[in-house]
Amino acid sequence: MKNQKRWGLFFFLSPVLLWLVLLIVLPQIDLLVMSFRLENDEGRMVWSLSNYFNFFDEPIYWLTFVRTAIYSILVTFLTFVVALPVAFYITKVVAPKFQGFLLVLLLLPFWVSELVRVYGWMILLRESGVINHFLTKMGILGQPVEMLYRDSTMILGLVYTSMLFMVVPIVSVLESLDDSLVEAAYDLGANMWTILFKIIIPHATPGIVSGSIVVFMLTLGNYLTPNLMGGKNSLWFTEQIYNQFIASFNWNQGSAFGFLLLVLSSIIVWLGLKLTRQNLKKVVQ
Amino acid sequence: MQIDLSVKNVTKKFEDFIAVDNVAFEVPDGQFFSILGPSGCGKTTLLRMIAGLTEPTEGSIEIRGQSMLGIPPNKRPVNLIFQHLALFPMMNVGENIAFGLKRRGDRKAAIKEKVGTILERVDLIGFGDKKIDQLSGGQKQRVAIARCLVLEPAVLLLDEPLGALDLKLREQMKVELKKLQAKVGTTFVYITHDQSEALVMSDHVAVMNRGVFEQIDTPQVLYNSPETPFVAQFVGDNNAWSGRVRECKDTRAEIETTEGPVFLTTVGEYLQPGAEVDLFLRPEAMLIQPDPSLSDLNRFEVIVKDILFDGANSRLLAHPLDADTELLIALPQTRQFDYIKKNDKIEIGWDQQSGICFSRSQKKS
């Protein structure tokens, strides 16, 4: 009986295990090994740390790295600032029968691939695009302005792409917020800001943290949006990895960069959890 | 006597539905005032209007002589204790109590002192660092009360705060709450659907039904001389008879009930012979096997259907000889009536003074 149970468990787990081992664990191990290998002058592969040293020697690499991290944190924060009022509106302000409708409205853009959405933004923002067309027609602009390929445009695109992943977890924590807590705070003399910072945000912290982790990871590892909306100036770290793999065909260097990105994101997430005094178990729930 | 709370002809409409209909009352300083009504009668809406969480459609509310129109809840000298208490789970007991003081901008030392004093007053010394989920139901109750009382409000509003407690604790908290109110002297406005809570604790009770106040009086008067059929039935238990006036002289009327028995009873005003009336009779007004020497009693015979034993509150469920109206008759547990069994025929008598009679046209509902 016990044996049967164990085999049943194994049977149902095996697709997941196969997926994990064959498609994630094995390639990662291969990449890790590759990142420590180097072709020496005689054309033979040897063990070396120089792929990692290269990163620190060349300022362009680690500056891009720092820039990517800082911008990702900024994007996460901006997404939070935009998502909180949206989530609050959906859960607490609007009549319950419209809640589902609004959530679907929020989901709808995500039925279209990210690539198409980014091209949509490009049609709107480029020099000969829709917005420039109207602004010049209305006489607000003398001549069209290039709105693409700026850092601000890139951040706009990244915030837009990440919105949903912040709104959904915050909606789910705010749903469990008892309205009478807000009313009690109001009754006890609190104003809007105190209610926000003392009641709503502390209550929503688990959702905010889990949303932030997802948004941060997605932003840090995003390749498409920075590349298309930020252009050559975007200097996103994923582009460096791409260049190593595809342009320079230096897979060893590329995998070293890949692992650095993994370590970086893990450290920042860990720091974030420490700072907000949350633990991963609680957040993942 | 200073009037702490004055509600003037307040009406609240939700689209087509009138939740509170032209309600007016005054609560003097230091009184324990209850609003008693069935659920959905508009009492919570009324309380929320006093707290400022809802604005009245018409009428005005004055607290200590100042109009509260357009003043948000955080600027009003009233505090509300919510039905489920609404303690902040993200703060400990001390922080919960200090919340209002901090918002008011009190100095840190003063806050600490006030929190200590109020914790002592509600018998929770040393609980300042406890988390909310470490407290029992009764302790949470007291923290919620302390959190409001520490702000020294002109009026403390309570929205059925005992509703979530189990029976034993509720009985205990009733007495405790009344004692606490006497000790601090703050004006309490308490709403409840539990008549026993209202009767035990209050100085004055307003009975509310379908958005209107039916009667405002002391608990004793409400119980003994209800002014409307609704009050007669809602406050305490009552047996209802419907009948017709046969004869009326001054304040004594002879009433023929539809079930048959004819009763003599005192009435508040002259009733036309032939008028349809409702007659109410408390279970304890009916005496079992009364002494034959007693005059002025309405006597009739009933058959015992069941004995509802409930300690000091035991009742007999009976019906008159040739009718099937159910009657509740108080059964004193003095062992005197231990011989009564199911299906026994017994005589019942009631004093002519204890009937309460309303003519049908008076009936509001």
XYZ file of C-alpha atoms in Angstrom:
650
model
C 0.000 0.000 0.000
C 2.667 2.420 1.073
C 4.776 1.411 -1.882
C 1.856 1.973 -4.229
C 1.357 5.471 -2.884
C 4.993 6.282 -3.411
C 4.902 5.058 -7.005
C 1.750 7.090 -7.620
C 3.445 10.206 -6.356
C 6.489 9.486 -8.475
C 4.325 8.885 -11.532
C 2.571 12.226 -11.278
C 5.696 14.139 -10.351
C 7.801 12.732 -13.165
C 6.747 15.241 -15.877
C 7.642 18.090 -13.560
C 10.905 16.461 -12.559
C 11.808 15.745 -16.189
C 11.033 19.323 -17.121
C 13.088 20.688 -14.239
C 16.085 18.437 -14.725
C 16.302 18.321 -18.508
C 15.345 21.884 -19.349
C 16.480 23.892 -16.361
C 18.967 22.142 -14.081
C 21.154 20.435 -16.703
C 21.515 23.474 -19.021
C 22.285 25.646 -16.015
C 24.992 23.290 -14.859
C 26.385 23.221 -18.374
C 26.406 27.036 -18.447
C 28.046 27.198 -15.022
C 30.788 24.862 -16.160
C 31.175 26.831 -19.370
C 31.565 30.104 -17.475
C 34.703 28.757 -15.796
C 36.278 27.534 -19.058
C 38.549 29.499 -21.302
C 40.300 28.810 -24.600
C 43.993 29.382 -24.022
C 46.553 30.567 -26.578
C 47.136 27.061 -27.800
C 43.438 26.637 -28.579
C 42.763 24.217 -25.741
C 39.990 24.638 -23.140
C 41.278 25.216 -19.608
C 39.717 26.083 -16.234
C 39.897 29.794 -15.484
C 38.239 32.617 -13.583
C 39.136 35.182 -16.203
C 35.576 35.367 -17.575
C 34.558 36.783 -14.203
C 37.641 39.001 -13.941
C 36.828 40.473 -17.344
C 33.591 41.774 -15.942
C 35.335 43.795 -13.246
C 38.208 44.953 -15.467
C 36.015 46.456 -18.138
C 34.028 49.432 -16.712
C 31.402 49.222 -19.494
C 30.358 45.807 -18.217
C 29.906 46.564 -14.572
C 28.556 50.071 -15.190
C 25.856 48.557 -17.392
C 25.284 46.073 -14.634
C 24.803 48.771 -11.956
C 22.653 50.847 -14.297
C 20.415 47.865 -14.987
C 20.023 47.141 -11.285
C 19.212 50.743 -10.354
C 16.750 51.147 -13.195
C 15.089 47.858 -12.298
C 14.591 49.035 -8.731
C 13.229 52.334 -10.038
C 10.838 50.520 -12.381
C 9.681 48.288 -9.510
C 9.014 51.311 -7.330
C 7.188 53.215 -10.080
C 5.099 50.158 -10.882
C 4.134 49.953 -7.212
C 3.182 53.638 -7.129
C 0.963 53.181 -10.192
C -0.439 49.791 -9.169
C -1.496 50.575 -5.576
C -4.200 53.138 -6.462
C -5.414 50.886 -9.290
C -5.645 47.879 -6.961
C -7.312 49.974 -4.259
C -9.843 51.293 -6.741
C -10.677 47.810 -7.987
C -11.072 46.257 -4.535
C -12.529 49.014 -2.385
C -14.044 51.803 -4.444
C -15.809 50.270 -7.408
C -19.081 48.322 -7.071
C -18.380 44.572 -6.677
C -20.110 43.675 -9.941
C -17.591 45.730 -11.929
C -14.549 44.256 -10.173
C -14.286 41.224 -12.426
C -14.807 43.370 -15.500
C -12.010 45.750 -14.500
C -9.629 42.866 -13.800
C -10.343 41.398 -17.235
C -9.736 44.826 -18.740
C -6.377 44.810 -16.991
C -5.579 41.327 -18.293
C -6.702 41.955 -21.847
C -3.480 43.581 -23.136
C -1.549 40.572 -21.884
C -3.351 38.294 -24.294
C -1.251 39.976 -26.967
C 2.446 39.163 -27.023
C 4.885 41.589 -25.475
C 6.496 42.150 -28.858
C 3.256 43.388 -30.404
C 2.562 45.657 -27.436
C 6.022 47.194 -27.648
C 5.572 47.802 -31.371
C 2.297 49.466 -30.448
C 4.162 51.890 -28.214
C 6.685 52.486 -30.976
C 3.939 53.415 -33.433
C 2.620 55.904 -30.887
C 5.925 57.430 -29.853
C 8.258 57.485 -32.848
C 9.169 60.669 -34.678
C 6.606 60.082 -37.411
C 4.211 58.454 -34.926
C 0.645 59.105 -33.870
C 1.356 61.396 -30.908
C 3.828 63.564 -32.818
C 1.380 63.785 -35.698
C -1.383 65.156 -33.476
C 0.886 67.476 -31.520
C 2.240 69.095 -34.676
C -1.244 69.265 -36.248
C -2.543 71.067 -33.176
C 0.393 73.446 -33.302
C 1.781 72.484 -29.901
C 5.029 71.293 -31.455
C 6.791 73.143 -34.252
C 8.365 69.978 -35.554
C 8.174 66.326 -34.532
C 10.300 65.182 -31.572
C 11.839 61.723 -31.297
C 10.273 60.239 -28.189
C 11.707 56.778 -28.568
C 15.206 55.689 -27.532
C 15.237 57.689 -24.298
C 15.680 56.252 -20.808
C 12.317 57.659 -19.755
C 10.574 55.955 -22.658
C 12.260 52.682 -21.782
C 11.129 52.988 -18.149
C 7.621 53.782 -19.329
C 7.621 50.627 -21.412
C 8.980 48.493 -18.586
C 6.432 49.834 -16.063
C 3.656 49.170 -18.565
C 4.858 45.613 -19.151
C 5.085 44.872 -15.404
C 1.843 46.521 -14.215
C -0.257 43.371 -14.111
C 2.235 41.442 -12.010
C 2.041 44.120 -9.332
C -1.695 44.803 -9.454
C -2.838 41.187 -9.080
C -1.000 40.355 -5.813
C -1.947 43.733 -4.300
C -5.609 43.186 -5.272
C -5.559 39.847 -3.511
C -4.139 41.249 -0.256
C -6.396 44.295 -0.286
C -9.427 42.039 -0.646
C -8.660 40.690 2.810
C -8.436 44.202 4.284
C -11.467 44.809 6.479
C -13.110 48.132 5.523
C -13.837 48.797 9.160
C -10.067 49.035 9.866
C -9.890 51.998 7.501
C -13.033 53.498 8.994
C -11.758 52.935 12.541
C -8.515 54.753 11.731
C -10.510 57.600 10.164
C -12.758 57.723 13.220
C -9.743 57.842 15.553
C -8.476 60.977 13.844
C -6.220 59.736 11.058
C -6.110 61.560 7.736
C -5.790 59.976 4.299
C -1.988 59.739 4.344
C -1.777 58.196 7.800
C -4.385 55.636 6.813
C -2.325 54.828 3.713
C 0.990 54.464 5.541
C -0.202 53.032 8.869
C -3.047 50.756 7.802
C -3.206 50.009 4.083
C 0.476 49.582 3.220
C 1.345 47.526 6.350
C -1.590 45.263 5.597
C -0.652 44.948 1.925
C 3.069 44.376 2.535
C 3.113 40.636 1.681
C 1.394 41.356 -1.646
C 3.578 44.353 -2.365
C 6.732 42.338 -1.693
C 5.704 39.389 -3.823
C 4.622 41.723 -6.632
C 7.913 43.587 -6.338
C 9.965 40.397 -6.566
C 8.186 39.327 -9.738
C 8.349 42.760 -11.328
C 12.000 43.209 -10.390
C 13.026 39.819 -11.780
C 11.070 40.334 -14.981
C 12.496 43.818 -15.499
C 16.067 42.819 -14.771
C 15.849 39.935 -17.209
C 13.850 41.772 -19.853
C 15.530 41.975 -23.225
C 12.817 42.980 -25.649
C 11.488 46.208 -24.158
C 14.821 47.918 -23.331
C 16.186 46.913 -26.703
C 13.254 48.127 -28.776
C 12.166 51.174 -26.788
C 15.568 52.225 -25.484
C 17.496 51.434 -28.653
C 21.271 51.224 -28.657
C 21.485 53.638 -25.710
C 19.491 51.428 -23.421
C 22.621 49.611 -22.150
C 20.643 46.862 -20.466
C 22.710 44.014 -19.067
C 20.743 41.384 -20.958
C 22.013 42.969 -24.150
C 25.582 42.386 -23.004
C 24.772 38.727 -22.507
C 23.118 38.568 -25.908
C 26.118 40.217 -27.524
C 28.515 37.739 -25.985
C 26.483 34.753 -27.119
C 25.371 35.896 -30.554
C 27.616 38.723 -31.718
C 30.989 37.722 -30.229
C 30.140 34.049 -30.124
C 31.908 33.943 -26.758
C 29.629 31.533 -24.913
C 31.988 31.267 -21.959
C 31.895 34.998 -21.311
C 28.128 35.081 -21.895
C 27.454 32.371 -19.353
C 29.632 34.137 -16.796
C 27.500 37.267 -17.297
C 24.370 35.199 -17.014
C 25.428 33.858 -13.654
C 26.412 37.274 -12.418
C 22.902 38.476 -13.265
C 21.421 35.555 -11.356
C 23.553 36.276 -8.300
C 22.798 40.003 -8.483
C 19.057 39.561 -8.623
C 19.134 37.030 -5.794
C 21.120 39.405 -3.586
C 18.785 42.326 -4.252
C 15.680 40.226 -3.571
C 17.245 38.931 -0.356
C 18.082 42.498 0.715
C 14.556 43.624 -0.095
C 13.071 40.858 2.028
C 15.396 41.725 4.910
C 14.543 45.416 4.711
C 10.787 44.825 4.751
C 11.134 42.119 7.426
C 9.275 39.594 5.308
C 10.221 36.026 4.689
C 9.929 34.231 1.388
C 7.535 31.635 2.754
C 4.984 34.230 3.816
C 5.322 36.189 0.591
C 4.910 33.194 -1.718
C 1.647 32.150 -0.033
C -28.023 69.137 32.378
C -25.801 69.457 29.351
C -26.997 67.813 26.158
C -24.101 65.864 24.628
C -25.778 64.582 21.521
C -28.762 66.037 19.772
C -30.147 64.436 16.636
C -32.621 66.685 14.854
C -35.087 65.214 12.383
C -32.489 63.125 10.625
C -33.482 61.246 7.480
C -31.294 58.996 5.354
C -32.383 57.753 1.952
C -30.589 55.211 -0.205
C -32.121 55.789 -3.623
C -35.740 54.689 -3.029
C -35.168 53.097 0.350
C -35.620 55.196 3.487
C -33.233 53.734 6.074
C -33.768 56.358 8.761
C -36.996 58.354 8.729
C -37.167 61.677 10.558
C -35.542 60.548 13.803
C -35.033 63.009 16.645
C -33.623 62.487 20.115
C -31.338 64.017 22.717
C -28.834 62.354 24.996
C -27.774 64.247 28.136
C -24.237 64.138 29.514
C -23.192 60.864 31.130
C -26.176 58.820 30.006
C -26.125 55.253 28.737
C -28.497 55.471 25.798
C -29.437 52.423 23.740
C -31.101 52.091 20.392
C -32.865 48.758 20.198
C -34.255 47.333 16.994
C -34.359 44.280 14.755
C -31.614 43.926 12.151
C -32.200 46.125 9.132
C -34.175 48.738 11.058
C -31.646 51.469 10.278
C -29.871 51.667 13.620
C -26.382 51.112 12.204
C -27.003 53.775 9.551
C -28.046 56.176 12.310
C -24.904 55.431 14.298
C -22.682 55.882 11.238
C -24.273 59.260 10.619
C -23.430 60.336 14.176
C -19.849 59.125 13.683
C -19.647 60.964 10.356
C -19.051 57.917 8.164
C -22.341 58.612 6.365
C -23.962 61.965 5.724
C -27.681 62.408 6.496
C -29.991 63.248 3.584
C -31.936 65.680 5.763
C -31.726 67.010 9.285
C -28.771 67.800 11.475
C -26.684 66.326 14.257
C -25.255 68.431 17.075
C -22.604 67.324 19.534
C -22.290 69.502 22.649
C -24.195 72.208 20.833
C -21.980 72.243 17.732
C -23.393 71.287 14.370
C -21.581 68.331 12.828
C -22.775 68.939 9.269
C -19.940 68.415 6.810
C -17.379 67.650 9.536
C -15.402 64.482 8.676
C -15.161 61.655 11.244
C -11.529 62.410 12.089
C -12.544 65.893 13.284
C -15.574 64.856 15.357
C -15.455 64.485 19.164
C -17.119 61.072 18.931
C -15.590 57.626 18.600
C -17.110 54.437 17.348
C -16.544 50.888 18.534
C -17.152 48.643 15.568
C -19.144 45.437 15.584
C -16.001 43.371 14.980
C -13.919 45.879 16.953
C -11.548 46.679 14.049
C -8.398 46.529 16.159
C -5.305 47.061 14.017
C -3.602 43.659 13.703
C -0.352 45.242 12.513
C 0.126 47.013 15.855
C 0.366 45.805 19.442
C -2.093 46.744 22.183
C -0.172 49.854 23.248
C 0.173 51.126 19.674
C -3.511 50.515 19.047
C -4.436 52.649 22.034
C -1.859 55.320 21.220
C -3.037 55.563 17.592
C -5.600 58.316 18.174
C -3.355 60.244 20.577
C -0.506 60.266 18.037
C -2.824 61.547 15.323
C -3.818 64.359 17.674
C -0.150 65.235 18.088
C 0.214 64.604 21.816
C 3.732 64.537 23.268
C 5.394 61.140 23.618
C 5.622 61.221 27.402
C 1.973 62.240 27.697
C 0.907 59.439 25.344
C 2.788 56.849 27.377
C 1.205 58.043 30.579
C -2.323 58.108 29.146
C -1.967 54.635 27.636
C -0.791 53.324 31.022
C -3.704 54.933 32.853
C -6.349 53.644 30.460
C -4.881 50.108 30.467
C -5.164 50.157 34.224
C -8.733 51.374 34.021
C -9.806 48.471 31.791
C -7.811 45.974 33.881
C -5.178 45.219 31.262
C -2.046 46.320 33.099
C 1.065 44.982 31.386
C -0.738 44.102 28.159
C 0.796 47.012 26.219
C 3.294 44.863 24.303
C 0.913 41.994 23.517
C -0.173 41.372 19.972
C -3.851 41.599 19.121
C -4.132 37.918 18.172
C -2.784 36.912 21.592
C -5.855 38.373 23.322
C -9.094 36.652 24.264
C -12.468 37.947 23.057
C -13.159 39.869 26.234
C -9.691 41.411 26.295
C -10.039 42.567 22.683
C -13.309 44.161 23.682
C -11.622 46.095 26.427
C -8.762 47.197 24.164
C -11.306 48.526 21.659
C -13.046 50.454 24.421
C -9.739 51.754 25.798
C -8.624 52.860 22.324
C -11.679 55.124 22.108
C -11.937 56.225 25.741
C -8.322 57.394 25.846
C -9.343 60.178 23.437
C -11.975 61.377 25.936
C -14.747 61.648 23.349
C -17.929 63.599 24.103
C -19.929 60.562 23.017
C -18.840 56.957 22.645
C -20.774 55.029 20.015
C -20.986 51.247 20.249
C -22.195 49.124 17.335
C -23.298 45.788 18.851
C -19.807 45.102 20.203
C -20.966 42.112 22.235
C -22.527 40.348 19.264
C -19.497 38.224 18.458
C -18.959 36.929 22.002
C -20.277 33.669 23.378
C -23.234 33.784 25.751
C -21.383 33.460 29.043
C -18.870 36.178 28.174
C -21.637 38.395 26.831
C -23.495 38.262 30.151
C -20.278 39.121 31.954
C -19.348 41.972 29.574
C -22.830 43.478 29.914
C -22.282 44.065 33.603
C -18.678 45.111 33.066
C -19.598 47.636 30.389
C -22.228 49.203 32.596
C -19.785 49.454 35.489
C -17.132 50.955 33.218
C -19.560 53.542 31.908
C -20.511 54.549 35.438
C -16.811 54.827 36.321
C -15.691 56.983 33.386
C -18.923 58.939 33.058
C -18.709 59.204 29.269
C -21.961 59.371 27.340
C -22.581 56.024 25.636
C -24.816 55.465 22.638
C -25.221 51.742 22.227
C -27.046 49.954 19.467
C -28.192 46.376 19.674
C -30.854 43.943 18.571
C -30.618 42.104 21.886
C -33.299 43.468 24.198
C -31.651 42.062 27.285
C -28.442 44.018 26.571
C -30.439 47.204 26.133
C -32.597 46.680 29.217
C -29.755 45.696 31.548
C -27.300 48.450 30.660
C -29.240 51.520 29.623
C -30.605 54.561 31.362
C -32.821 55.214 28.355
C -33.743 52.974 25.442
C -35.117 53.969 22.060
C -36.957 51.209 20.229
C -36.467 51.535 16.492
C -38.442 49.845 13.750
C -38.327 50.429 9.986
C -36.342 53.633 10.310
C -38.500 55.314 12.959
C -38.343 55.539 16.748
C -41.407 53.878 18.229
C -40.744 54.882 21.831
C -37.967 56.397 23.945
C -38.143 55.626 27.637
C -36.481 54.026 30.607
C -36.267 50.228 30.408
C -38.915 49.821 33.112
C -41.469 52.005 31.340
C -40.749 50.316 28.002
C -41.413 46.954 29.529
C -44.443 47.833 31.624
C -46.219 50.364 29.432
C -45.257 49.965 25.805
C -46.837 52.605 23.597
C -47.099 50.608 20.391
C -47.816 46.964 19.543
C -44.298 46.655 18.104
C -42.677 47.698 21.376
C -44.990 45.363 23.292
C -43.874 42.424 21.193
C -40.223 43.294 20.688
C -39.289 44.190 24.265
C -39.645 41.062 26.336
C -41.979 38.193 25.506
C -45.670 38.774 25.113
C -48.761 36.742 24.381
C -50.991 38.381 21.816
C -54.758 38.038 21.572
C -56.902 39.684 18.988
C -60.446 40.596 19.899
C -63.277 43.078 19.873
C -64.445 45.577 22.497
C -67.824 44.655 23.967
C -68.191 47.427 26.442
C -66.033 50.242 27.752
C -66.492 52.309 30.882
C -63.845 54.932 31.672
C -60.662 52.916 31.578
C -62.160 49.457 31.991
C -63.045 47.509 28.894
C -64.614 44.145 28.329
C -62.961 42.409 25.437
C -64.178 39.324 23.649
C -61.242 37.523 22.096
C -61.604 35.686 18.817
C -60.665 32.478 20.648
C -63.623 32.767 22.990
C -62.589 33.898 26.491
C -63.890 37.274 27.594
C -61.516 39.475 29.557
C -61.826 42.607 31.606
C -58.844 44.904 31.359
C -57.812 48.442 32.009
C -57.135 50.517 28.906
C -55.296 53.785 28.384
C -58.158 55.557 26.619
C -61.850 55.101 25.859
C -62.476 52.494 23.170
C -65.601 52.350 20.993
C -67.628 49.149 21.494
C -67.072 46.969 18.436
C -63.544 48.281 17.827
C -60.969 45.653 16.970
C -58.117 45.449 19.445
C -54.869 43.601 20.147
C -54.393 42.536 23.708
C -50.899 41.748 25.027
C -50.133 39.798 28.148
C -46.700 39.065 29.643
C -45.937 35.409 30.503
C -45.274 36.359 34.109
C -48.611 38.218 34.363
C -50.412 34.905 34.187
C -50.775 33.115 37.488
C -51.056 29.343 37.580
C -53.940 27.978 39.691
C -54.635 31.337 41.404
C -56.138 31.417 44.862
C -59.968 31.352 44.566
C -60.236 34.189 47.053
C -58.509 36.649 44.693
C -61.012 38.904 42.975
C -60.331 41.158 39.958
C -58.772 38.282 38.053
C -59.590 37.138 34.564
C -59.792 33.388 34.886
C -59.770 30.768 32.149
C -58.649 27.206 31.632
C -55.802 25.983 29.473
C -54.276 22.670 28.495
C -50.522 22.261 28.957
C -48.853 21.322 25.675
C -45.298 21.294 26.862
C -43.019 22.355 29.677
C -40.089 24.470 28.497
C -37.577 24.101 31.277
C -34.930 26.856 31.316
C -33.972 27.311 34.952
C -35.302 30.552 36.377
C -36.763 31.373 32.975
C -38.943 28.234 32.639
C -42.246 28.476 30.760
C -45.345 26.473 30.128
C -46.515 26.178 26.559
C -50.304 25.936 26.706
C -53.460 26.590 24.724
C -56.961 27.632 25.819
C -59.595 24.890 26.049
C -61.170 25.243 22.644
C -58.614 27.191 20.665
C -55.116 26.438 19.444
C -53.423 29.797 20.092
C -50.154 29.139 21.838
C -49.596 30.850 25.152
C -46.358 31.217 27.108
C -46.891 31.143 30.833
C -44.108 31.782 33.338
C -43.429 28.735 35.509
C -41.812 29.797 38.778
C -39.248 27.229 39.922
C -40.398 27.192 43.524
C -41.269 23.463 43.366
C -44.870 24.552 43.984
C -45.895 23.580 40.446
C -43.841 20.435 40.069
C -47.063 18.410 39.800
C -47.961 19.964 36.431
C -47.513 17.482 33.588
C -48.106 17.523 29.875
C -51.789 17.548 28.814
C -52.956 18.645 32.284
C -55.863 21.047 32.467
C -55.028 24.015 34.685
C -56.636 27.309 35.572
C -54.920 30.574 34.678
C -55.678 33.962 36.101
C -54.411 37.424 35.342
C -54.870 40.770 36.957
C -56.952 43.265 35.040
C -54.199 45.848 35.426
C -51.582 43.830 33.596
C -53.149 43.590 30.139
C -51.959 46.004 27.468
C -54.539 46.916 24.865
C -54.123 48.624 21.489
C -56.922 49.378 19.090
C -56.179 48.045 15.590
C -56.155 51.470 13.917
C -53.244 52.445 16.189
C -51.167 49.660 14.776
C -48.454 51.136 12.664
C -46.922 48.196 10.962
